[in-house]
Coordinates of C-alpha atoms in Angstrom, one line a residue:
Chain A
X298 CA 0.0 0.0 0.0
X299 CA 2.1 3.2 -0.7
X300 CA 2.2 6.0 1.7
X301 CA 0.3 9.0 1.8
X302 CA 2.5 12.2 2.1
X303 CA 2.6 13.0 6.0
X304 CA 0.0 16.0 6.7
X305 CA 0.8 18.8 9.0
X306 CA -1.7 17.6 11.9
X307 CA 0.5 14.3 11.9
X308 CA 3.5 15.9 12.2
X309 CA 2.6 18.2 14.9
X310 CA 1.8 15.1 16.6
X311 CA 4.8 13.5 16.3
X312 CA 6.8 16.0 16.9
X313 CA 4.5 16.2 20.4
X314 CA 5.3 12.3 20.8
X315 CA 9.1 12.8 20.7
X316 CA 8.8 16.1 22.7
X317 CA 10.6 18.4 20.0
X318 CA 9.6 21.3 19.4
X319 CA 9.6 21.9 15.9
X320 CA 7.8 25.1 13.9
X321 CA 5.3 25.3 11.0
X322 CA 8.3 26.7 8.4
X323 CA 10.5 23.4 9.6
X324 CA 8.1 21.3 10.0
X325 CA 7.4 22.5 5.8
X326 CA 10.8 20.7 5.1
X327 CA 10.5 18.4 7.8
X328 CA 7.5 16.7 6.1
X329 CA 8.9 15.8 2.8
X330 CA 12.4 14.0 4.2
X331 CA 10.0 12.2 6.6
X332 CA 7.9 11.2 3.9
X333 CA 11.0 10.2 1.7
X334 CA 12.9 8.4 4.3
X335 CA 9.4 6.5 5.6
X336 CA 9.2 5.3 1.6
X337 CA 12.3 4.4 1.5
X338 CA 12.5 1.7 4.7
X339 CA 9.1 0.5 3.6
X340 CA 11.0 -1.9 1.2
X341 CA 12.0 -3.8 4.4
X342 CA 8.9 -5.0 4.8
X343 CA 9.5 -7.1 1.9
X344 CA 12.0 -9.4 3.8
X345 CA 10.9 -12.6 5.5
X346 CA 13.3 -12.7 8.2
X347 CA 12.0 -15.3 10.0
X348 CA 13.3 -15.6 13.4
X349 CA 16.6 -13.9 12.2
X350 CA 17.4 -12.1 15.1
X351 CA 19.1 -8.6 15.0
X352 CA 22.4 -8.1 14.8
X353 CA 22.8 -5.9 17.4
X354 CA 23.1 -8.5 20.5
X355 CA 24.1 -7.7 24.1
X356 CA 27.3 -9.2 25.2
X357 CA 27.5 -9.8 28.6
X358 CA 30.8 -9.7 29.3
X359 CA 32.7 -7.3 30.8
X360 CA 35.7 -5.9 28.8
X361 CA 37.7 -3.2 30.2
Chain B
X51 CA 55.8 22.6 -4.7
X52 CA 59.0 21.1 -2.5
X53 CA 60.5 17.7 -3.6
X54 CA 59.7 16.3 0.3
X55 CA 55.7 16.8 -0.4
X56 CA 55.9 14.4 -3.5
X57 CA 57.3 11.4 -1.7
X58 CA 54.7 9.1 -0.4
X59 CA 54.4 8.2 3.2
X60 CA 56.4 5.3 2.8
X61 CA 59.4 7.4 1.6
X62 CA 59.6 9.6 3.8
X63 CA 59.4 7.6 6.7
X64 CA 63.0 5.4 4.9
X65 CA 64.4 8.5 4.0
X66 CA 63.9 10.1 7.9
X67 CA 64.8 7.2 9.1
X68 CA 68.0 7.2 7.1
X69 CA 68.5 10.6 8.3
X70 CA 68.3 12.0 4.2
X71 CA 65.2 14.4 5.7
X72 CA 64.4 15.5 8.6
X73 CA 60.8 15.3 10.7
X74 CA 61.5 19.3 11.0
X75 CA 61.4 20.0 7.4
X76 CA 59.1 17.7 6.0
X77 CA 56.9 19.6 8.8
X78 CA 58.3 22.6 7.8
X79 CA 56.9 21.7 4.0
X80 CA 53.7 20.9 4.8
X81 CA 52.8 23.8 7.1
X82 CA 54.0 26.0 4.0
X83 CA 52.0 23.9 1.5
X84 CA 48.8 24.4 4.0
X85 CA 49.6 27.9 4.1
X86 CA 49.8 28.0 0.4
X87 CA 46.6 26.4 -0.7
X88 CA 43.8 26.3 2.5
X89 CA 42.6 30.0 1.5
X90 CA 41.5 27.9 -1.7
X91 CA 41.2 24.7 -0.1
X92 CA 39.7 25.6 3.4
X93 CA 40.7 21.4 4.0
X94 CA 41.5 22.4 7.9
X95 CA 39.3 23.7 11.3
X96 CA 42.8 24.3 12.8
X97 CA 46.6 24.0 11.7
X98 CA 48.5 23.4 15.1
X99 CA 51.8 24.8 13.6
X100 CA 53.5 25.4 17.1
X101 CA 52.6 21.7 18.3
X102 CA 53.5 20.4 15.0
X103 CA 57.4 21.7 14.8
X104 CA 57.7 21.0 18.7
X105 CA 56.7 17.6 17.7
X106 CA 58.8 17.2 14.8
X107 CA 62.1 18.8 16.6
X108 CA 61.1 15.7 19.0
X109 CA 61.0 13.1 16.8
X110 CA 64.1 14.5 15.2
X111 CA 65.9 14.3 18.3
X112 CA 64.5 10.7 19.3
X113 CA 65.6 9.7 15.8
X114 CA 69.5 10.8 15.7
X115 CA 69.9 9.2 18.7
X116 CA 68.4 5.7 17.6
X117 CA 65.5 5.8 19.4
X118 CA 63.2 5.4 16.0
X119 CA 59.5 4.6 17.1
X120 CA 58.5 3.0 13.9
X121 CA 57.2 4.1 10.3
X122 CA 55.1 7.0 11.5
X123 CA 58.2 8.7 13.5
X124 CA 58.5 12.3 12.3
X125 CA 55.5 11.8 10.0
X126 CA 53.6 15.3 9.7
X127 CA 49.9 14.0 9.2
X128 CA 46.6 15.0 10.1
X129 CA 43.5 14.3 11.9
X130 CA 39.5 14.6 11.1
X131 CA 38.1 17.4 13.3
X132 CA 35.8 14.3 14.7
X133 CA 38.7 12.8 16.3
X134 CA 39.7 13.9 19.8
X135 CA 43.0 15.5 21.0
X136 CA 43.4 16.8 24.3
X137 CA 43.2 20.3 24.7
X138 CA 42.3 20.9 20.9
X139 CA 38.5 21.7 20.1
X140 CA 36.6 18.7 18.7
X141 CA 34.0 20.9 16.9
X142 CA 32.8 18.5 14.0
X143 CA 32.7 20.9 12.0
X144 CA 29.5 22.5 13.8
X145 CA 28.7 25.9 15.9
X146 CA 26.6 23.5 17.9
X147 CA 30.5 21.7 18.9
X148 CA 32.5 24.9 18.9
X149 CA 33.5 25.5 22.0
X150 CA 33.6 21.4 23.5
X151 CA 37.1 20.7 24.1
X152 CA 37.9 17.4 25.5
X153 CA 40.7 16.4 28.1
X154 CA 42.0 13.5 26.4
X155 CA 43.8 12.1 23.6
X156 CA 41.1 9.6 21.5
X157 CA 42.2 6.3 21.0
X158 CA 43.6 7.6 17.7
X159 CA 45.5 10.5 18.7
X160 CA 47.1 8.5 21.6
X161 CA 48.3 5.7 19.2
X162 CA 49.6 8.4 16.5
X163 CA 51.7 10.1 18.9
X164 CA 53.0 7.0 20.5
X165 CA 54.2 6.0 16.8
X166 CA 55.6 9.5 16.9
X167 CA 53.8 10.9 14.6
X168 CA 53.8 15.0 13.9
X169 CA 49.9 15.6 14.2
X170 CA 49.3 19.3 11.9
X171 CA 45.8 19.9 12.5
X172 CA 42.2 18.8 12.6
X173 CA 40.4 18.8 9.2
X174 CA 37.0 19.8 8.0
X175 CA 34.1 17.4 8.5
X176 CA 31.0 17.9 7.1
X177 CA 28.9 18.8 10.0
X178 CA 28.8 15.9 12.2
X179 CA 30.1 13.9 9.8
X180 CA 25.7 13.7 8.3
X181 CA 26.7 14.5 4.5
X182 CA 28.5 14.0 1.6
X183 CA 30.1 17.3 0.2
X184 CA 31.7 19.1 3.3
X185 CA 30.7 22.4 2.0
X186 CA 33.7 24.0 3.9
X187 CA 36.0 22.7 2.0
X188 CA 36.8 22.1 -1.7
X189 CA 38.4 19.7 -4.3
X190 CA 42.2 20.1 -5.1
X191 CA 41.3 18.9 -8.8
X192 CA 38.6 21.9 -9.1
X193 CA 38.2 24.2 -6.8
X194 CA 34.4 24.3 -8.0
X195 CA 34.0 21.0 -6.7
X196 CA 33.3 19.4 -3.9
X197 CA 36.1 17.0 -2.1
X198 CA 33.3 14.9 -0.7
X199 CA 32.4 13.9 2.4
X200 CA 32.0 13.6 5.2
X201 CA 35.9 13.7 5.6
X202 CA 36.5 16.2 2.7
X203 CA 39.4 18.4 4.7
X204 CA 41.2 14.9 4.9
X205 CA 40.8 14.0 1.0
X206 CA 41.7 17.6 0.3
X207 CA 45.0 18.2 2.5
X208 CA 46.3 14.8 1.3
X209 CA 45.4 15.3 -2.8
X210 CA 47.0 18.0 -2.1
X211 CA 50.3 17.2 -0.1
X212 CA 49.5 19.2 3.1
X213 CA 49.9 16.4 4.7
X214 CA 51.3 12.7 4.5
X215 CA 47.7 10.9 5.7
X216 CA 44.8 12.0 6.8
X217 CA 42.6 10.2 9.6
X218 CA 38.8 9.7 8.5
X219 CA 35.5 7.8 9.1
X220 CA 33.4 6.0 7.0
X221 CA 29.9 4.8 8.1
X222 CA 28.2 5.5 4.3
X223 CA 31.5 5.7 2.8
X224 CA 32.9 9.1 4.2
X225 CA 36.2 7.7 4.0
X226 CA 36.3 6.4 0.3
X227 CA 33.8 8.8 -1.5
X228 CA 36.4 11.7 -1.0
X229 CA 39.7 9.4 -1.4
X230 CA 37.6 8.9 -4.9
X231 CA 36.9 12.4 -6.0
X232 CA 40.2 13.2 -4.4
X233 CA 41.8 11.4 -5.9
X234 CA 43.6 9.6 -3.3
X235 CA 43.6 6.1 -1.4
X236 CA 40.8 5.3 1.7
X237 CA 40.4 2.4 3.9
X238 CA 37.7 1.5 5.2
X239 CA 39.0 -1.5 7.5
X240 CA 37.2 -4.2 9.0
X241 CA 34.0 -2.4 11.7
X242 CA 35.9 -2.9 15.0
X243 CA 39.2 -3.0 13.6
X244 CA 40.3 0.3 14.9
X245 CA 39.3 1.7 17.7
X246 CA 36.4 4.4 17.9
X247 CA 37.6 5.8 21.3
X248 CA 37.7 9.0 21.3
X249 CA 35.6 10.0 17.6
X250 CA 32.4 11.8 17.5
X251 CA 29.7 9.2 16.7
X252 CA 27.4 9.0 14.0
X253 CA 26.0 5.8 14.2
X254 CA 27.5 3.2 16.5
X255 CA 26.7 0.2 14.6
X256 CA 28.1 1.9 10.9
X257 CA 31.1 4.0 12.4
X258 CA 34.4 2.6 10.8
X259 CA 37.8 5.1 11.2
X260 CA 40.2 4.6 8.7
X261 CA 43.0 6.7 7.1
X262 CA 43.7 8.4 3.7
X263 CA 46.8 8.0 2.0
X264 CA 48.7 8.9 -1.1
X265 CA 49.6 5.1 -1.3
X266 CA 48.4 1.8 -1.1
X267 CA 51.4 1.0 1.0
X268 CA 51.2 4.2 3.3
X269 CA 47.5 3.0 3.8
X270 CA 48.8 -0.3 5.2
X271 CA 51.9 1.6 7.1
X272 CA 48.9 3.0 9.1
X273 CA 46.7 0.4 9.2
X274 CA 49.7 -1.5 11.6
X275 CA 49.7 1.4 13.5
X276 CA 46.1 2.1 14.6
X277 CA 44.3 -1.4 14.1
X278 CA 43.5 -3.9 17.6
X279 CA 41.8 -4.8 19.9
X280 CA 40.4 -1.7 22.5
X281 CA 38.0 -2.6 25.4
X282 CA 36.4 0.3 25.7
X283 CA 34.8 0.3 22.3
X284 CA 31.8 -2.1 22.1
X285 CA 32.6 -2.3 18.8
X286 CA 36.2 -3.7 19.1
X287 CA 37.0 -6.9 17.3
X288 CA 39.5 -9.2 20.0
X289 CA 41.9 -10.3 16.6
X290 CA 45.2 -11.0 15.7
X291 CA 46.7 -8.9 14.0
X292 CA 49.1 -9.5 11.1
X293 CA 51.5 -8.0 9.4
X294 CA 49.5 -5.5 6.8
X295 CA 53.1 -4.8 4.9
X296 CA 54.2 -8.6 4.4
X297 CA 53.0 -9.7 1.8
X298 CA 52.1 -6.4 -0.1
X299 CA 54.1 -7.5 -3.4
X300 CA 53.1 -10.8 -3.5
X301 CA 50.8 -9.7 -6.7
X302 CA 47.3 -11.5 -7.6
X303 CA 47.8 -14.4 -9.3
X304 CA 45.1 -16.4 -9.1
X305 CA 43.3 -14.4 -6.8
X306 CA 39.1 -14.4 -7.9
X307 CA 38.5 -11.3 -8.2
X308 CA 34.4 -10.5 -8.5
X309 CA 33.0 -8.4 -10.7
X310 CA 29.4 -7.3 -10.4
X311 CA 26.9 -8.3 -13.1
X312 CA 24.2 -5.7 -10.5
X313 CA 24.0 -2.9 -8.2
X314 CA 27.3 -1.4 -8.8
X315 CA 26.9 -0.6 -12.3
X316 CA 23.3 0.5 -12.1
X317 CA 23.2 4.6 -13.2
X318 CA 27.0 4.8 -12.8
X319 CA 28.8 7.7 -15.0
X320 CA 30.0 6.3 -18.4
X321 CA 33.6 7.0 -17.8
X322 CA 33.7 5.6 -13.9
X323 CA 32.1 2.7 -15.7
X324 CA 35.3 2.2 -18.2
X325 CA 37.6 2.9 -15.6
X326 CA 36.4 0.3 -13.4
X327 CA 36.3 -2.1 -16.3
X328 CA 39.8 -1.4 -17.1
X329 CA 40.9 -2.0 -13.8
X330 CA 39.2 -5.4 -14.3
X331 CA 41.1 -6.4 -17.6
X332 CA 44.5 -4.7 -15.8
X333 CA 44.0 -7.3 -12.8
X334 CA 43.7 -9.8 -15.2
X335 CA 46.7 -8.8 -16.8
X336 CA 48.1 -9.5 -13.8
X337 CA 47.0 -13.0 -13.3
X338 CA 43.7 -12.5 -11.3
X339 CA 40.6 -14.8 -11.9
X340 CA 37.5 -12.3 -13.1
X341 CA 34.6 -14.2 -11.6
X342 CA 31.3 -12.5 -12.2
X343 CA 29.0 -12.3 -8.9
X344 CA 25.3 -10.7 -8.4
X345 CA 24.9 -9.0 -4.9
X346 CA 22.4 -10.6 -2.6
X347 CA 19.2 -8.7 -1.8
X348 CA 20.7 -4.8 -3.4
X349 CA 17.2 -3.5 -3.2
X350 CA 17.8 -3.6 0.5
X351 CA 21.3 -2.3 1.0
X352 CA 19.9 1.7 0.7
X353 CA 17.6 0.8 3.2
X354 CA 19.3 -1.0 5.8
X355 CA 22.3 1.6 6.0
X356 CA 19.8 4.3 6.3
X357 CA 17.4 2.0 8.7
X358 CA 20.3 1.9 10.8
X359 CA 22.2 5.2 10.6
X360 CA 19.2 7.7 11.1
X361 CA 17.6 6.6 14.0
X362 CA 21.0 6.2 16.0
X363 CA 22.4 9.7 14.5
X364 CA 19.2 11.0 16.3
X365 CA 19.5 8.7 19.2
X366 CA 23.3 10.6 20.0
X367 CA 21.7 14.2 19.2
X368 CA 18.9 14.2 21.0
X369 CA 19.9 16.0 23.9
X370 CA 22.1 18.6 21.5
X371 CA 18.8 18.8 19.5
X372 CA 16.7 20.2 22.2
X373 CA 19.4 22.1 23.4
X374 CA 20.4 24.2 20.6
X375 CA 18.6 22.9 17.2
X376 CA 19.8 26.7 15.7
X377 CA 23.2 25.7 15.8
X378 CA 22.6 22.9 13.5
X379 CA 22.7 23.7 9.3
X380 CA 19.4 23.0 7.8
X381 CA 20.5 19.7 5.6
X382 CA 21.9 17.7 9.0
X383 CA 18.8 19.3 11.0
X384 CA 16.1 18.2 9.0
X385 CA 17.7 14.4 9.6
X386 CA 17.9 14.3 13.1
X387 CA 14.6 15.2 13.1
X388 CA 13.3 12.9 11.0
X389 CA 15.4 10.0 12.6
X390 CA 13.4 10.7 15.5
X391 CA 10.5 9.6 14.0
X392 CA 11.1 6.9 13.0
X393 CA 9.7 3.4 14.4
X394 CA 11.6 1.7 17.0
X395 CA 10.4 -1.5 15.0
X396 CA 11.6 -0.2 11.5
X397 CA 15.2 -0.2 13.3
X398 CA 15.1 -3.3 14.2
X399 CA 13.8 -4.9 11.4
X400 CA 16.8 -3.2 9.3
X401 CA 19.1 -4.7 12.0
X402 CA 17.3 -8.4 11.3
X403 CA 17.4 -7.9 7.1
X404 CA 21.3 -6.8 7.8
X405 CA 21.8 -10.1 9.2
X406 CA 20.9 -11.8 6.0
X407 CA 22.6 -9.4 4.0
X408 CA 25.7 -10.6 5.9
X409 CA 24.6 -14.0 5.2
X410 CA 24.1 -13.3 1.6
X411 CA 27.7 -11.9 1.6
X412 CA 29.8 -14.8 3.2
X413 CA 28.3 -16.9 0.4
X414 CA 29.3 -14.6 -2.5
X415 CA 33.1 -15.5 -1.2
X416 CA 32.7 -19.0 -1.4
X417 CA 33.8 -18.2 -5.1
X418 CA 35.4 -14.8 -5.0
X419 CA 38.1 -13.4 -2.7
X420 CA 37.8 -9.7 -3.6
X421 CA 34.9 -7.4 -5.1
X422 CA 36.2 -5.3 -6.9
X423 CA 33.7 -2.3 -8.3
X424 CA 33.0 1.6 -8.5
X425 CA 33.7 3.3 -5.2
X426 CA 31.2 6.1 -6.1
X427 CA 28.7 6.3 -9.5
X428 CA 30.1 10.2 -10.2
X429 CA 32.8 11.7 -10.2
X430 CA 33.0 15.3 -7.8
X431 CA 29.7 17.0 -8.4
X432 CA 30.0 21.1 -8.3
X433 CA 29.7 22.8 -4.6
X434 CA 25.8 23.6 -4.1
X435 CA 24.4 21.0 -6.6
X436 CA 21.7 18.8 -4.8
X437 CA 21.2 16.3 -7.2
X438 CA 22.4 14.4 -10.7
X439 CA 20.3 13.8 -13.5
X440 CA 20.9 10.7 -15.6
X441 CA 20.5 10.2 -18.9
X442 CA 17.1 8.2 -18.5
X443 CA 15.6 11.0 -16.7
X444 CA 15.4 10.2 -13.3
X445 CA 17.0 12.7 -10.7
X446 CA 18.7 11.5 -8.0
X447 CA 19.6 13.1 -4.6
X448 CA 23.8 13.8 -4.4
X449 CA 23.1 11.9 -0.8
X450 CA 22.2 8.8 -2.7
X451 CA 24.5 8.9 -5.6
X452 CA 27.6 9.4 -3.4
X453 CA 26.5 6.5 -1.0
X454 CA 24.7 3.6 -2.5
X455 CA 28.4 2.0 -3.8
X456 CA 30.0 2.5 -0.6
X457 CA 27.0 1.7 1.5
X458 CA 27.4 -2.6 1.4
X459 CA 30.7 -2.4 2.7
X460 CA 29.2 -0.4 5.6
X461 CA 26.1 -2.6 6.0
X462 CA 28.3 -5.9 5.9
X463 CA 31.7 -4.2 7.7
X464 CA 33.5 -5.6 5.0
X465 CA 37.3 -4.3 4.5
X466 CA 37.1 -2.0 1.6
X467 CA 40.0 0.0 -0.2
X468 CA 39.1 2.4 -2.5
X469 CA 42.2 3.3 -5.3
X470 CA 42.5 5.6 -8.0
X471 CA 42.0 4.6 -11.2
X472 CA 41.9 6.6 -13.5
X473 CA 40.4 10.4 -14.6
X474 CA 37.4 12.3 -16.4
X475 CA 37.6 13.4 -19.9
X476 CA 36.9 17.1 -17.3
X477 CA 40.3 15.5 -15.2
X478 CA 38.6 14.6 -12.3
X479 CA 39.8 11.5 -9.9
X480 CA 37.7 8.4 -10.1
X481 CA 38.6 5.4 -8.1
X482 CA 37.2 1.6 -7.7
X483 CA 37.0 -0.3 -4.1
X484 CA 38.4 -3.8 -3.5
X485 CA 35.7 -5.3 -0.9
X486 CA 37.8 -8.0 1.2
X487 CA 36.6 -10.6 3.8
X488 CA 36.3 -9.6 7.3
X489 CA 39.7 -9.1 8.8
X490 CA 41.3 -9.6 4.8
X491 CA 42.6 -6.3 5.0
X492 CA 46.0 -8.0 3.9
X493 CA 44.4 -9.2 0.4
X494 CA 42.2 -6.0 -0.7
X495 CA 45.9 -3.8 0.2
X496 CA 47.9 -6.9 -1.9
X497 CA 45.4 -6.1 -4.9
X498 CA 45.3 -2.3 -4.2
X499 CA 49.1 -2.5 -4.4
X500 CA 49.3 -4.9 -7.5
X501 CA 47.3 -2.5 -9.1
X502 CA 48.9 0.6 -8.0
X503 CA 52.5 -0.5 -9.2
X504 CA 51.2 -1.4 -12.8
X505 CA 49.3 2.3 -13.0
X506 CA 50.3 5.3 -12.5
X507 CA 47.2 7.4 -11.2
X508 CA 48.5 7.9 -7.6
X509 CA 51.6 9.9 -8.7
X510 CA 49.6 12.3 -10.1
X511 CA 48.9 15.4 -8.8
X512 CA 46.4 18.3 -8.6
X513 CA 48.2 21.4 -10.4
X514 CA 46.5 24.0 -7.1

């Protein structure tokens, strides 16, 4: 299903959810790198990964 | 332009040794040659001239009376304004950094100095090292152009013989897109074979440092000197280490060298194409095995280095974000905002698709030992252009072209060695990359050097 563009209301409430604090001129070139970046990762979707884990896994030992 | 700034690293460091030249000239030079050209250039935050001679009369002194450190001793080189240095701003190239100076030599610093190097200043980044031009600083082939990025002042200063190497980073390619439009050599080692201590962080699980060099054998010089195991960096890989000069002239005969029959030739320039494919038939010359081999899964590749590296570039900025987002330039900005954004399950499933990119890589060297292919798919673009058009029509964000080839070797931390090969019908540098095993530093530097010695692209120089 392809993305919609992100509309202002939605960005004002994300903006609220991550506590920044971003006006209505940034939030005019905000929206389109959102937008772009969002379509862009969708592809990842198209991966069956299974129970791949990911690769970022704690190591409990202590180094140092 | 003095005789002492054409050697390579490598001769320098016999010829000090031998007591032909001494650390205080060779310093000496370079300081005059940054002097010369930086108005132009603007490759460097700060020089550090006093620290550099006092340094260099050291080393001199240490040397004559036979207490030689190694091949860095008396080696005027400099350092990516990410890196720390005690006492010396680490700005990153940004107001928001300005005025953070940190108490400590990084990792880095620490090791260069205890090889004795002559450390001649911090270079220009492009902010936070979140871009690909490092509008600061400009391209020793054209000064219209950009170096590249992010660790343009390091491309620039060594194309351009301010100094003998030049410390970057590389987590989209920021260390082998400007040794390509440089013109110069960039390694990209093994992620977690050299310590991260001490440098800025764009995104943890991408960050590689890595020097550039005029040489393939200056590359492995420094390689020796920086790469093992460090502790205090998660990243760290707990390896032996070998000996990256040893077997430097040992040629590639029969090595399988891969050549891509996808990805790295999709919308590439015409003339990086041919000089890529020249390399090929060179190599073969040589004696290598051409093996043709299609990357696993490349629609993903874009999207797993950007799954990965905008959400944790946001993750480190957040509190500099809140505290002063004005200090920020708009283009880096815009991306830490958006990073935020982004679903904590979009992250991880990038994370879980990279495993099976790295999967999808260890079998492609079941039949190849080195991919060799376009570092970058352009050569420098002009300063302020946002985009390339291709021939077909479709327009493509300068981001994006300067990334997508360097990007698997991020993704996968494969070693990767990017080494000119050739120029523009407009004289412009283009180079191709030699994508190793993990920890195969030793064979993508044997090619890189194979190569080198049958070309002659990296004597050339910029005519600034």
């Amino acid at each position: 299903m392809p993305r919609k563009p992100l509309e202002d209301a939605e960005l004002v409430m994300l903006a609220g959810l991550v506590k920044l604090d971003i006006s209505p001129e940034r939030r005019a070139a905000l929206g389109p790198a959102l937008d772009g970046v969002l379509a862009q990762f969708d592809v990842l979707d198209e991966v069956d990964v299974g129970e791949t884990p990911p690769t970022n896994s704690f190591d409990p030992r202590w180094r140092g | 332009m003095s005789g002492i700034l054409d050697l390579s690293l490598a001769e320098l460091s016999r010829k000090i040794r031998a007591g032909e030249v001494s650390p205080v000239e060779a310093t000496e030079a370079c300081l005059q040659r940054i002097a010369a050209t930086d108005n132009a250039l603007g490759a460097y935050v700060v020089v550090l001239a006093d620290e550099a001679r006092a340094a260099a009369r050291q080393a001199e002194a240490e040397i004559k009376v036979g207490d030689w450190k190694g091949p860095l001793h008396g080696v005027p080189v400099a350092i990516k304004d990410l890196y720390d240095m005690a006492g010396v701003p680490t700005t990153s190239s940004s107001k928001v950094r300005a005025d953070w100076t940190p108490q400590a030599d990084g990792a880095t610093a620490a090791e260069l100095r205890a090889a004795g190097a002559v450390l001649l200043g911090k270079t220009h980044t492009h902010e936070f090292a979140y871009g690909i031009s490092t509008p600061t600083t400009r391209n020793p082939w054209d000064p219209e152009r950009i170096p590249g990025g992010s660790s343009g002042g390091s491309g620039a200063t060594v194309a351009s013989c301010g100094a003998f190497m030049a410390m970057g980073t590389d987590t989209g390619g920021s260390i082998r897109i400007p040794a390509a439009l440089c013109g110069t050599v960039g390694l990209k080692p093994t992620f977690g074979r050299v310590s991260r201590v001490g440098v800025t962080s764009l995104a943890w699980g991408l960050d590689h440092a890595g020097p550039l060099t005029r040489t393939v054998e200056d590359a492995a010089i420094c390689l020796q000197a920086l790469a093992g195991y460090d502790p205090r960096d998660p990243g760290s890989l707990d390896e032996p280490l070998p000996d990256y000069s040893a077997g430097l002239r040992d040629g590639v005969k029969g090595l399988r060298v891969g050549v891509p029959t996808n990805y790295f030739f999709d919308h590439v320039e015409p003339e990086v194409e041919q000089a890529v494919r020249k390399a090929h038939e060179k190599l073969a010359e040589l004696g290598a095995e051409l093996v043709e081999v299609a990357l696993p899964m490349p629609e993903q590749i874009m999207a797993v280095e950007f799954g990965i590296c905008l959400p944790e570039a946001s993750a480190y900025h957040r509190e500099m974000l809140r505290a002063r987002p004005q200090d920020y330039n708009d283009d880096v900005r815009v991306f830490l905002e958006a990073g935020e954004m982004i679903p904590a399950t979009t992250y991880i499933q990038a994370l879980r698709v990279r495993n099976l990119l790295q999967q999808g890589f260890r079998k492609l060297y079941d039949s190849v030992d080195v991919i060799v292919a376009p570092t970058v798919a352009a050569t420098a673009a002009k300063a302020g252009a946002q985009s390339v058009t291709w021939p077909d029509g479709t327009e493509e964000p300068l981001t994006s072209v300067y990334v997508r080839l360097s990007a698997p070797a991020n993704v996968t931390g494969l070693p990767s060695l990017s080494v000119p090969c050739g120029f523009s019908s407009e004289g412009l540098p283009i180079g191709f990359q030699a994508i190793g095993r993990p920890l195969d530093e030793a064979t993508v530097l044997r090619l890189g050097a194979a190569y080198e010695a049958a070309t002659d692209w990296t004597s050339r120089r910029p005519s600034l």
